[in-house]
Structures are given as structure tokens and as C-alpha cells.
Amino acid sequence: MEIKTIGVAGTLESSDIQIMISKGTNGVEIDLDSDVKKAYGDQINHVITETLNKYGIEDAKVKATDKGALDCVIKARTLAAAQRATETQDKPDLEVL
Amino acid sequence: MERVVDLHLTDNATRKKWQSFLEQLDLHNFSEREVESIDHTIGLIDEDGKLVATGSTSGNVLKYLGVCNKDAVQGQRFNQIVTALQQYLFSEKIFHFFVFTKKKYSQSFQHLNFRELAATDQAAFLESGMPGIDDYLESLPQDPSQKDKRIAAVVMNANPFTLGHRYLVETASKENDIVYVFVVKTDASLFSAHERIRLVKDGLSDLDNVCVVSSQDYQVSKATFPAYFLKSPDDLIKEQTAIDALVFKNWLAPKLNITSRYLGQEPFSKTTERYNESLIKILEPKIKVKVLNRLTEDDKIITATEVRKLIKNNDLAGIEELVPATTFNFIKVHLTELQTRIKKGKQINGN
């Protein structure tokens, strides 16, 4: 799926994660900021990458600001940001979750 | 529950409440021009209807952030207000933004994934969102053997491009292998950003070691150096010019291997003179700063300010002596349009 614009979802408040997605050329590149990066950084990156791949996005630049979000939240925010970036909000493909 | 509301500063009562709240938090610059530059203001209201946090945006810059942490979890209100400001910017399709703040608050912003681009003892300058400074630096053209070359830089607003600008770049071009000309992007001048960069490119097209690029938000922009566009007190100019110089030194110069920066000596504008002083103080000795005397025509110093005055006075013959043929042709063709812009209130005395 083609990324057409920049898409954002999520807030900077506790238990949430903010995901910003734009065009990339070199796989899914994630710039993650999280207080629990040491313990859960790999897991968070994995969830983001997997959600994007399932949605048909192979290349993207992602900026993620995590405030302690659970996996289900990360998935939902990533999907919402991906839909906005690909301008497909009107036909949500929730199967991805 | 605390809730986020829009604050309308045009309403006198709201404005008073907002200002006194920020004054309690030690913010004191409420000059009309500064406040007028605000696009949008939001506030956080507690259960009793009391204002406990606020923030504003002006273009892609966050301004007038103030948070009272009494009876609240540390950082919670700050995160809420920055989130709300971001949501507003996103809805305006602005995904890349800046904040110019006191040094002591830099850490709080970094905690929200802002990146510090420069800091002095007093102030800090940070960015967040996409595309960031890395993307900008990657987008600048480079020579394959950049590392072994002598490289210089010139930053100019060029409003419009004159023989003085030409002389500055020509000198740099003779003394170096490559010259980067950064043209200011902020649209606050008589000539639009698009017109300015085009005239710079056209006026330098015969020099093949010169590379003209946009300085985006990173050099002399409303984010790094708003005092260039708004009249401001001296101490503010000092902080901003220092930050602007540091962004150049920390990011642009190392990436492009720039070893010298060329400036025109400044006889008139106090703001630009302060800027030159800051550049010398911060860039030297790592980056050589060369200040060239201004080019003169019949003992009169050539400035873009003078050209703008002549446009207003309809003096084409006078303009022809001060600008290259490329700029002159553009002015000749667009004279009435430029004069209309001046009549409509475009300032021509500033920078």
C-alpha cells in the first residue's frame, strides 16, 4: 500500500503511544522513544512492524513516542496512523488487528 | 476531570486571565506584535473552572507554554497540553514543529520525543515530528569528494538579490571549491520565498561551484530567529542569534564539511549586526567567519532595503544600478504587483 501523506494517531498521555508515519524507502524504520525501551523496545518495534506489514506497508519511516502502551493499543494506534498516511480511513481493514 | 478548551485572546477577560496566569509562571514578554503572531491558544481547566495550563501555536512554533503543577501528577498536565497543541497542528496538516524555550524546560520536551538542536545557558531550541533535521541534511546535494574540499556557506534573505549579494558569493566562490547559498524560507518579506530563491539561482547560474538551497526552518526562520522578523528587545536577539548560530555549527557545518562562513558587514540593521557578532563568537575558531565590506555604487552602499525603497518610488533606473540583470528584469515585469504589495501593507523597512 502506498503512503501518500503523513499520518498520526495517539497521544502523549500515560498508557498511550503516539505513532507518526511517513514515506520510507528502506523497510520499516522506527525511531522509538520510550521509558521502557530497554525492556520492551524490541517488542514494541516488532508489534509496529508486524501491524504495518499486515496492512501491506513494507517501507515507512515511523516515529513512536511511547508512554507505556499495551500491545493492543500499539496495534490500534499503528493501524489508525497507517490508514491516515495511506488515506484509506474510509475503508478500514480491521482484519489486521 | 480536567478538560482542554480553546482560549480566544481577542476576548479581553480571557486575555487578562491568560496573561496573569503566565506572569505568575515568570513569562513576561507580552508585546502586541508577539501576541498577535499567535494562531491558536488552548487552556486546561480544572473542576473549579480554574486555568491550570496553557499553550499556543504560531505557524509551526509552540509558544507561551505554561503549566501549574500544584495538586497534579508531575508532567501530566504538560503532556496533556502538548498533546492538545499537536492535535491542533496535525489538523492543520503541520507535522513538523519547533519550540524555543528556557533551558530548564528542555528535558520535559525531550521526554515527549522532542530533539534538542541547540542550547545556550539560558535557552533551548527543539524540534519534533517529521520530516526532521536529518531528512533535511540528507536532502542537500553533496559532492562525492566533499570531505577533501574547501567549502563555504552564505545565508541570505535576498529580498531581493542585489549586486551586493552577488559580490559576497562571488568572493566566496573564488576562495573555495564549493559554496552553499542558504536562502531564508520564511515568507515575511516583500519578495516571496519562491521569488527570492529563483532570483538567487538566476543571478548565480554562471558560477558552477555554487549550490543554492533553501534554509528551511533551520537558518534565520520564525523558529530559530523570530526577532529577524519582529522587532524585539536586545537580550532576546542575543539568545536567538546564538541559537541560530549553534544550529549552523552543530548540524549544517559538520554534515556538509563547511569550514567558513561569509557575511556582509552590517552598517544599518542593528539586529543583523548582533547576528554577525553572535556568529563570530560562536562559530570561531572551528568555522572561519569572513566579514566582507559592503559593495558600494557611487559611494552609496548597496542594500536590498534601498532597492525596495526605489521600487516604492518607481525609480527603475536607480534599481538597475544596484541589481544584476536577472533581478532587474523580474522587477521590471512585476513592478506594479510589487508596488501593490507595498500599498497593501508589506513592510519594506525591516529585513
PDB file of N, CA and C in Angstrom, chain A residues 5-8 10-14 18 20-22 31-33 35 61-65 67, chain B residues 76 79-80 82-83 86-87 90 93 95 97 110-115 127-131 135:
ATOM      1  N   THR A   5       0.729  10.568   2.556  1.00  0.00           N
ATOM      2  CA  THR A   5       0.938  11.765   3.363  1.00  0.00           C
ATOM      3  C   THR A   5       1.512  11.342   4.714  1.00  0.00           C
ATOM      4  N   ILE A   6       1.551  12.257   5.658  1.00  0.00           N
ATOM      5  CA  ILE A   6       1.989  11.873   6.995  1.00  0.00           C
ATOM      6  C   ILE A   6       0.745  11.535   7.812  1.00  0.00           C
ATOM      7  N   GLY A   7       0.791  10.432   8.515  1.00  0.00           N
ATOM      8  CA  GLY A   7      -0.350  10.037   9.332  1.00  0.00           C
ATOM      9  C   GLY A   7       0.044   9.952  10.796  1.00  0.00           C
ATOM     10  N   VAL A   8      -0.825  10.454  11.670  1.00  0.00           N
ATOM     11  CA  VAL A   8      -0.538  10.400  13.109  1.00  0.00           C
ATOM     12  C   VAL A   8      -1.733   9.834  13.848  1.00  0.00           C
ATOM     13  N   GLY A  10      -2.797   8.746  18.214  1.00  0.00           N
ATOM     14  CA  GLY A  10      -2.372   8.568  19.595  1.00  0.00           C
ATOM     15  C   GLY A  10      -1.987   9.860  20.265  1.00  0.00           C
ATOM     16  N   THR A  11      -1.823   9.785  21.584  1.00  0.00           N
ATOM     17  CA  THR A  11      -1.499  10.976  22.382  1.00  0.00           C
ATOM     18  C   THR A  11      -0.199  10.730  23.137  1.00  0.00           C
ATOM     19  N   LEU A  12       0.206  11.733  23.901  1.00  0.00           N
ATOM     20  CA  LEU A  12       1.432  11.616  24.694  1.00  0.00           C
ATOM     21  C   LEU A  12       1.087  11.348  26.157  1.00  0.00           C
ATOM     22  N   GLU A  13      -0.151  10.910  26.402  1.00  0.00           N
ATOM     23  CA  GLU A  13      -0.548  10.714  27.790  1.00  0.00           C
ATOM     24  C   GLU A  13      -0.249   9.297  28.252  1.00  0.00           C
ATOM     25  N   SER A  14      -0.295   9.115  29.561  1.00  0.00           N
ATOM     26  CA  SER A  14       0.081   7.845  30.162  1.00  0.00           C
ATOM     27  C   SER A  14      -0.728   6.684  29.574  1.00  0.00           C
ATOM     28  N   GLN A  18       2.078   7.489  20.735  1.00  0.00           N
ATOM     29  CA  GLN A  18       1.810   8.303  19.559  1.00  0.00           C
ATOM     30  C   GLN A  18       2.646   7.784  18.397  1.00  0.00           C
ATOM     31  N   MET A  20       3.657   8.234  14.362  1.00  0.00           N
ATOM     32  CA  MET A  20       3.654   9.112  13.192  1.00  0.00           C
ATOM     33  C   MET A  20       4.338   8.351  12.057  1.00  0.00           C
ATOM     34  N   ILE A  21       3.675   8.306  10.925  1.00  0.00           N
ATOM     35  CA  ILE A  21       4.192   7.506   9.804  1.00  0.00           C
ATOM     36  C   ILE A  21       4.362   8.365   8.561  1.00  0.00           C
ATOM     37  N   SER A  22       5.508   8.232   7.886  1.00  0.00           N
ATOM     38  CA  SER A  22       5.676   8.896   6.596  1.00  0.00           C
ATOM     39  C   SER A  22       6.393   7.948   5.638  1.00  0.00           C
ATOM     40  N   ASP A  31      11.869   5.115  14.854  1.00  0.00           N
ATOM     41  CA  ASP A  31      12.578   5.917  15.848  1.00  0.00           C
ATOM     42  C   ASP A  31      11.705   5.896  17.095  1.00  0.00           C
ATOM     43  N   LEU A  32      12.088   5.047  18.057  1.00  0.00           N
ATOM     44  CA  LEU A  32      11.244   4.837  19.236  1.00  0.00           C
ATOM     45  C   LEU A  32      11.778   5.574  20.454  1.00  0.00           C
ATOM     46  N   ASP A  33      10.887   6.276  21.122  1.00  0.00           N
ATOM     47  CA  ASP A  33      11.220   6.904  22.387  1.00  0.00           C
ATOM     48  C   ASP A  33      10.300   6.307  23.451  1.00  0.00           C
ATOM     49  N   ASP A  35      10.176   5.060  27.883  1.00  0.00           N
ATOM     50  CA  ASP A  35      10.851   4.885  29.172  1.00  0.00           C
ATOM     51  C   ASP A  35      11.200   3.422  29.423  1.00  0.00           C
ATOM     52  N   LYS A  61       8.800   5.386   7.366  1.00  0.00           N
ATOM     53  CA  LYS A  61       9.521   5.958   8.493  1.00  0.00           C
ATOM     54  C   LYS A  61       8.507   6.151   9.619  1.00  0.00           C
ATOM     55  N   VAL A  62       8.846   5.661  10.788  1.00  0.00           N
ATOM     56  CA  VAL A  62       7.908   5.732  11.906  1.00  0.00           C
ATOM     57  C   VAL A  62       8.565   6.443  13.076  1.00  0.00           C
ATOM     58  N   LYS A  63       7.821   7.370  13.656  1.00  0.00           N
ATOM     59  CA  LYS A  63       8.278   7.990  14.887  1.00  0.00           C
ATOM     60  C   LYS A  63       7.289   7.591  15.971  1.00  0.00           C
ATOM     61  N   ALA A  64       7.769   6.919  17.003  1.00  0.00           N
ATOM     62  CA  ALA A  64       6.870   6.424  18.040  1.00  0.00           C
ATOM     63  C   ALA A  64       7.272   6.991  19.389  1.00  0.00           C
ATOM     64  N   THR A  65       6.311   7.611  20.076  1.00  0.00           N
ATOM     65  CA  THR A  65       6.566   8.134  21.418  1.00  0.00           C
ATOM     66  C   THR A  65       5.684   7.360  22.380  1.00  0.00           C
ATOM     67  N   LYS A  67       4.272   5.928  25.939  1.00  0.00           N
ATOM     68  CA  LYS A  67       4.082   6.268  27.358  1.00  0.00           C
ATOM     69  C   LYS A  67       3.535   5.068  28.107  1.00  0.00           C
TER      70      LYS A  67
ATOM     71  N   GLN B  76       1.933  15.448  34.043  1.00  0.00           N
ATOM     72  CA  GLN B  76       0.674  15.023  33.424  1.00  0.00           C
ATOM     73  C   GLN B  76       0.021  16.151  32.626  1.00  0.00           C
ATOM     74  N   ASN B  79       2.044  17.068  29.512  1.00  0.00           N
ATOM     75  CA  ASN B  79       1.831  16.133  28.409  1.00  0.00           C
ATOM     76  C   ASN B  79       0.482  16.356  27.741  1.00  0.00           C
ATOM     77  N   GLN B  80      -0.516  16.665  28.572  1.00  0.00           N
ATOM     78  CA  GLN B  80      -1.860  16.880  28.033  1.00  0.00           C
ATOM     79  C   GLN B  80      -1.894  18.111  27.127  1.00  0.00           C
ATOM     80  N   VAL B  82       0.655  19.628  25.585  1.00  0.00           N
ATOM     81  CA  VAL B  82       1.455  19.455  24.357  1.00  0.00           C
ATOM     82  C   VAL B  82       0.712  18.538  23.377  1.00  0.00           C
ATOM     83  N   THR B  83       0.081  17.489  23.892  1.00  0.00           N
ATOM     84  CA  THR B  83      -0.731  16.624  23.026  1.00  0.00           C
ATOM     85  C   THR B  83      -1.813  17.426  22.321  1.00  0.00           C
ATOM     86  N   GLN B  86      -0.427  19.577  19.650  1.00  0.00           N
ATOM     87  CA  GLN B  86      -0.056  18.754  18.499  1.00  0.00           C
ATOM     88  C   GLN B  86      -1.282  18.365  17.685  1.00  0.00           C
ATOM     89  N   GLN B  87      -2.365  17.971  18.381  1.00  0.00           N
ATOM     90  CA  GLN B  87      -3.589  17.593  17.654  1.00  0.00           C
ATOM     91  C   GLN B  87      -4.048  18.743  16.776  1.00  0.00           C
ATOM     92  N   PHE B  90      -1.687  18.979  13.812  1.00  0.00           N
ATOM     93  CA  PHE B  90      -1.947  17.883  12.877  1.00  0.00           C
ATOM     94  C   PHE B  90      -3.187  18.200  12.047  1.00  0.00           C
ATOM     95  N   LYS B  93      -2.521  20.135   9.222  1.00  0.00           N
ATOM     96  CA  LYS B  93      -1.543  19.457   8.354  1.00  0.00           C
ATOM     97  C   LYS B  93      -0.108  19.932   8.603  1.00  0.00           C
ATOM     98  N   PHE B  95       3.081  18.784  10.494  1.00  0.00           N
ATOM     99  CA  PHE B  95       3.574  17.582  11.163  1.00  0.00           C
ATOM    100  C   PHE B  95       5.000  17.749  11.678  1.00  0.00           C
ATOM    101  N   PHE B  97       7.343  20.560  13.919  1.00  0.00           N
ATOM    102  CA  PHE B  97       7.205  21.805  14.666  1.00  0.00           C
ATOM    103  C   PHE B  97       8.343  21.997  15.654  1.00  0.00           C
ATOM    104  N   GLN B 110      12.083  16.935  25.761  1.00  0.00           N
ATOM    105  CA  GLN B 110      12.797  15.758  25.259  1.00  0.00           C
ATOM    106  C   GLN B 110      12.087  14.487  25.687  1.00  0.00           C
ATOM    107  N   HIS B 111      11.441  14.563  26.841  1.00  0.00           N
ATOM    108  CA  HIS B 111      10.689  13.431  27.342  1.00  0.00           C
ATOM    109  C   HIS B 111       9.504  13.107  26.430  1.00  0.00           C
ATOM    110  N   LEU B 112       9.064  14.093  25.643  1.00  0.00           N
ATOM    111  CA  LEU B 112       7.970  13.870  24.696  1.00  0.00           C
ATOM    112  C   LEU B 112       8.507  13.719  23.278  1.00  0.00           C
ATOM    113  N   ASN B 113       9.740  13.221  23.177  1.00  0.00           N
ATOM    114  CA  ASN B 113      10.348  12.930  21.895  1.00  0.00           C
ATOM    115  C   ASN B 113      10.668  14.169  21.062  1.00  0.00           C
ATOM    116  N   PHE B 114      10.854  15.301  21.702  1.00  0.00           N
ATOM    117  CA  PHE B 114      11.422  16.452  21.009  1.00  0.00           C
ATOM    118  C   PHE B 114      12.932  16.264  21.007  1.00  0.00           C
ATOM    119  N   ARG B 115      13.580  16.818  20.000  1.00  0.00           N
ATOM    120  CA  ARG B 115      15.021  16.671  19.900  1.00  0.00           C
ATOM    121  C   ARG B 115      15.664  18.036  20.050  1.00  0.00           C
ATOM    122  N   GLU B 127      13.026  20.407  18.145  1.00  0.00           N
ATOM    123  CA  GLU B 127      12.067  20.106  17.080  1.00  0.00           C
ATOM    124  C   GLU B 127      11.419  18.762  17.351  1.00  0.00           C
ATOM    125  N   SER B 128      10.264  18.548  16.736  1.00  0.00           N
ATOM    126  CA  SER B 128       9.613  17.252  16.818  1.00  0.00           C
ATOM    127  C   SER B 128       8.823  17.012  15.539  1.00  0.00           C
ATOM    128  N   GLY B 129       8.489  15.760  15.295  1.00  0.00           N
ATOM    129  CA  GLY B 129       7.677  15.423  14.132  1.00  0.00           C
ATOM    130  C   GLY B 129       8.518  15.071  12.925  1.00  0.00           C
ATOM    131  N   MET B 130       7.867  15.087  11.779  1.00  0.00           N
ATOM    132  CA  MET B 130       8.515  14.674  10.525  1.00  0.00           C
ATOM    133  C   MET B 130       8.238  15.678   9.425  1.00  0.00           C
ATOM    134  N   PRO B 131       9.106  15.850   8.447  1.00  0.00           N
ATOM    135  CA  PRO B 131      10.475  15.333   8.406  1.00  0.00           C
ATOM    136  C   PRO B 131      11.384  16.175   9.294  1.00  0.00           C
ATOM    137  N   ASP B 135      16.450  14.429   7.811  1.00  0.00           N
ATOM    138  CA  ASP B 135      15.900  14.351   6.451  1.00  0.00           C
ATOM    139  C   ASP B 135      16.322  15.569   5.635  1.00  0.00           C
TER     140      ASP B 135
END
